[in-house]
Every structure is written in C-alpha cells, then in structure tokens.
C-alpha cells in the first residue's frame, strides 16, 4: 500500500530527475571528501611528520590511486602536498555540500509548489456539494501541513535512500566477495528483522495518518472560530472553544508520541541484530583463525567493511520513516485529487452565444444525497426578458432550484433547458458565461473595490466599472471611501455595511452582463432607505435580462411577469401579483403577513 502512493508522489519529482541525480552526485562527492578528509588529516599527516606510513593501508583501499602516489613521494614532497590537498578537498567538499543542499532543498520546495498548484486546480473543479462534506479548515491543512510533510519524503529522503542503498549494496557485495561464509554469518540475521521492522512501520504509518487527520480537525475548528469570532465572543464561548482546541492538541500529542516511539524502534532493532551477527562472526572467525584457516589481518579488514555497512543501514531506517510519514500525508492529498468531479463537461458539448427563447425547467426532481426529495416535478418556463419570481417558506427549495441553473448541482431526474439545449450538454464555461449569479450571502474577495466589481470581467474599462457601480447605487458610498475605487476591502468586505456589500455584488453581476440572471436575494434585514437602494439596484440589474429571482421581500417582485409559489419542493401557485392575491391562496397569506408588520 505504501509503494503505489509513493510512486504517485514520485510523478511530481519526475520532471526534475536530472536535478535529483545531480544532487545525489554531489552527495556522493560530499561523503567521499568527508572520508578523504579523515584519512588525509590522520594517516597522511602522521606520514608527513613522522615518516611512518602505517595508516596508509586502509587509506589505500579507499583511494588506491592517491595512496599509490603518496607512497612513492619523498617525505619533503608530502609536507607541501598534504596541506595543499587538504585545502583543495575542503573546497571540493564545500562546493559539494552547497550543491546538494541547494538542489535537494529547492527541489523539495518546487515539488511542494507543484503539488499545491495541482491540488488547487483540482479543488476549483469540484462541485459545491463537495465543500458541504469537506470543511475549509481540513482542506487548508491538506494544502499546508500535509504538503509540507511530503517534502522531505520525496527529496532528501529519496536522495538519501538512493545514496545509502547503493552504499549498502556495494559494501555487502564487497563482504561476500571477500569471504562468502563470513559475510553470510554477519548478515544472516538481517532478513529476520524484516518482520518486526515491518510491523512497526505499519504502526508508524497509521499513527502518522491519525496525526495528519487530527491536524486537519484542528484546522476545521480554527477556521470556524476565526470566521465566527464575533459569535464566539458574544456568547462567551471562548473557554469552550479553547477547551475543544486543547483537547484536540492533547489527542495530537498522544498520537505523535506513539509515532515518535515507533520511529525510534527501527534503529535499536537493527543495531541488536547487527551486533548479534557481529558476535556470531567473532566466535566463528576466532575458531577459523585458530585452525589456521583465516589470517587475523584479513579478518580485521573484513570487520572494518562490515562495520561500515551499519551507518548507511541506519540512515535507510531514518529515511524510510520519513517516507512513511510523507506517504500518510500524501494519502490525504490524493483523497482530494481523486474526488469525483460531479459537474463536468460532456464529451461532445454545444455552445450558445445568447438566449433566444428562454429558460425552461422540465419535470425537474432533486434530492441531496441521503435525504428526501427537495424538488418534485418542477415545470417552469421563463421567457426571454421576463422576470419570474420564486417565493415560499424557508426551506421550500428555492435556493436549490436556483442552484441548478449555473449547474452548481444537476437534477436527479428531469432537465433544465436554455432555448432547446439541455444545459448539461452546454460547455460548462459557456453556460456559466450566460448566467450571472447573485447568491444569498454576499461574497467579496480581498482586493480593491474595483477588483471586486470587475471580478467576472477583469478587462472592463474604468467607465464600464463606474457605470455598473452607478446602476447598482454604489457610486456614492464608493466616492466616500478613503481611496475610492482603489480602496481595499477585507476578506469578506468587513469594512462595508451589509447593504453596501449587497450592492457591490449587484454591480459585479451588472458588469458581468450575462443574459440570464439568477438572483437569490439576501435575507438580511436592511433599513428602509438601504432596502430602497438595493431594490433600485436590483431593478437595474434585471433590466433586459431573463431573470429568476428569489424574493424574500415581496416588494421586490410586485412587477414580476410571473410569481411562482413553492411549498415543500413543489410549485403550488403561479400567476401575477394581482392574480395570486385574488386567488386568496398561499401567496396572499404571505403577502398579508409581510405587510401587517
Ligand atoms: N447542501 C445541502 N445538503 C443537504 N440538504 C440541503 C442542502 N442545502 C439545503 N438543503 C435542504 O434542502 C431544503 C431546501 O433548502 P433551500 O436552501 O433550497 O431552501 P430555500 O427555499 O432557499 O430556503 P430560504 O428561504 O431559507 O433560503 C431544506 O430542507 C434544506 O435543509
Ligand atoms: Mg435560500
């Protein structure tokens, strides 16, 4: 299970393989020079000062060509050569260090950025329903905590794995080459460690996943509290929220401690197995030496090689840990990447340049997963240029119906048509270009007032933006802002009033200029003056468009061409304002309720 996920991660490294190999090369140079350093400053300095050349034996094994040269040199030559070479080696080592550090680290960051971009591009394609089931906070933690965990696992760990793996294979092969029997005894216990090590790795992976999930949950909580800080403070729930957050922290800590423990187990297991092998080797070798079958000097150099295997093996354990943790995090990233895109283009798509006859719901049924039907047998026609108003009690299904037009969701059965084309046959971008949406909550983005109005139409000229603002009754308050159109408005336009935000959203829809308008009027109570302005802005917005309007204030829709009353997901009445009043049904009840206030 680890490998397929890791393989998928490596896809993100593939474009940079040459960089990775260059890094491995620098790493190899780095360890070569580190070893050379030790030998140069030990045995060679000794040779240089005392003339004794005992230490050169081991040195000769590792760097035969250098040892040969040094061996032949007179002592005086050594006194000038050795210090010089030391400096050269230090310089090479420095360059190698910088090279591998820079390449590996920047590769890691590149992969992180690529991964985030891929994730973001995927998230943008997911239908709104996805975000009902997956919280913002958890998704954010996948973008941050999880992506970060992946970094070391695909870069440093990978490079280390390659480097140390090669080293182990080389050294073990060398041992077997030197003396097959000795090597067999030295390493016979290693395969036996696979079982306990494997178990701990599995455990570690589970804990790592639990840890990342817990971070995601903390993220969810944090995002909710930050978004609703006023409510938390107004109701005095700070201690409660803090308690919840601390509990999750404690849970995380417990998981992490287990993971840290599991990570620590590998090294001792390998060490004990190694020493056991080594001990057995000693017993066996001594016997062979006594029987005259083995030379002590040979045993010594064999043992040195065996001991050299330990270091890279330990490194491999360390990096496998990192890889496992990365894989656990990657799993969370790929869950998002694999989410089904429920709303997407069909293979053959139609295009429309405008609306000819209008919008038509034909026997539309809809239910949210696992819930009763929200819309039943909706048949509704909106002629081009007409305004159809939807009214009805809260929860009747009005917003749900409206959401079908831009395909935020698709009907369970039945279809929505523009002219004679089923909207699911339209190219999604084409459809959404035909429809402007003003939702129940006013959504503005960080940026200037201008950016927000021009959101759907970034190339709009200043005159067009001003005209839209004018039509939406925004010009006056925008002029009063400190920097006019360039004023930055916060994450959700915090520095604007509710009515001002609504009108900005209307200006945005006006500028978008799409032929079809879906307007889910905000419920927030506005004072009469503000309401009147929003109303005028909306009237301007509907002008010349085919509009489906959900009205909470009936004043909005007195002049609608058709008013449709919804109850429990069905259309129960339809007609003009006067017709419906005369009918004395649901609509007239709603109307009386509002105007009695
Ligand atoms: N994302 C969702 N997942 C599951 N059920 C939902 C979802 N959104 C709405 N519902 C349910 O669908 C029904 C209709 O909701 P809808 O938002 O369409 O009502 P509405 O008529 O717009 O109400 P209001 O006037 O309060 O805005 C409600 O019972 C609601 O609980
Ligand atoms: Mg609604």
PDB file of C-alpha atoms in Angstrom, residues 2-3 6 10 20-21 24 27 104 152-169 201 266 312-324:
ATOM      1  CA  UNK A   2       2.913   2.325   0.599  1.00  0.00           C
ATOM      2  CA  UNK A   3       4.531   1.861  -2.752  1.00  0.00           C
ATOM      3  CA  UNK A   6       4.840   6.810  -3.109  1.00  0.00           C
ATOM      4  CA  UNK A  10       7.354  10.461  -7.443  1.00  0.00           C
ATOM      5  CA  UNK A  20      17.833  14.896  -8.246  1.00  0.00           C
ATOM      6  CA  UNK A  21      20.618  12.848  -9.810  1.00  0.00           C
ATOM      7  CA  UNK A  24      22.912  12.512  -5.473  1.00  0.00           C
ATOM      8  CA  UNK A  27      26.090  13.866  -2.044  1.00  0.00           C
ATOM      9  CA  UNK A 104      17.670  18.997  -2.767  1.00  0.00           C
ATOM     10  CA  UNK A 152      11.354  15.601   2.772  1.00  0.00           C
ATOM     11  CA  UNK A 153       9.870  12.310   1.779  1.00  0.00           C
ATOM     12  CA  UNK A 154      10.261  12.933  -1.933  1.00  0.00           C
ATOM     13  CA  UNK A 155      13.543  14.819  -1.877  1.00  0.00           C
ATOM     14  CA  UNK A 156      16.041  14.404   0.881  1.00  0.00           C
ATOM     15  CA  UNK A 157      14.710  11.008   1.874  1.00  0.00           C
ATOM     16  CA  UNK A 158      14.656   9.855  -1.719  1.00  0.00           C
ATOM     17  CA  UNK A 159      18.182  11.057  -2.391  1.00  0.00           C
ATOM     18  CA  UNK A 160      19.377   9.522   0.877  1.00  0.00           C
ATOM     19  CA  UNK A 161      17.666   6.281   0.018  1.00  0.00           C
ATOM     20  CA  UNK A 162      19.372   6.102  -3.354  1.00  0.00           C
ATOM     21  CA  UNK A 163      22.753   7.050  -1.960  1.00  0.00           C
ATOM     22  CA  UNK A 164      22.670   4.810   1.128  1.00  0.00           C
ATOM     23  CA  UNK A 165      21.013   1.992  -0.752  1.00  0.00           C
ATOM     24  CA  UNK A 166      23.839   1.951  -3.288  1.00  0.00           C
ATOM     25  CA  UNK A 167      26.371   2.130  -0.496  1.00  0.00           C
ATOM     26  CA  UNK A 168      24.844  -0.832   1.362  1.00  0.00           C
ATOM     27  CA  UNK A 169      24.600  -2.926  -1.781  1.00  0.00           C
ATOM     28  CA  UNK A 201       6.463   0.718  10.048  1.00  0.00           C
ATOM     29  CA  UNK A 266      13.993   0.722  13.972  1.00  0.00           C
ATOM     30  CA  UNK A 312      24.012   3.616   5.790  1.00  0.00           C
ATOM     31  CA  UNK A 313      21.612   0.948   7.062  1.00  0.00           C
ATOM     32  CA  UNK A 314      20.704   3.213   9.971  1.00  0.00           C
ATOM     33  CA  UNK A 315      20.257   6.073   7.516  1.00  0.00           C
ATOM     34  CA  UNK A 316      17.931   3.968   5.430  1.00  0.00           C
ATOM     35  CA  UNK A 317      15.837   3.336   8.534  1.00  0.00           C
ATOM     36  CA  UNK A 318      15.650   7.041   9.218  1.00  0.00           C
ATOM     37  CA  UNK A 319      14.634   7.912   5.678  1.00  0.00           C
ATOM     38  CA  UNK A 320      12.088   5.100   5.471  1.00  0.00           C
ATOM     39  CA  UNK A 321      10.452   6.681   8.489  1.00  0.00           C
ATOM     40  CA  UNK A 322      10.317   9.990   6.686  1.00  0.00           C
ATOM     41  CA  UNK A 323       8.941   8.361   3.582  1.00  0.00           C
ATOM     42  CA  UNK A 324       6.190   6.662   5.588  1.00  0.00           C
TER      43      UNK A 324
END
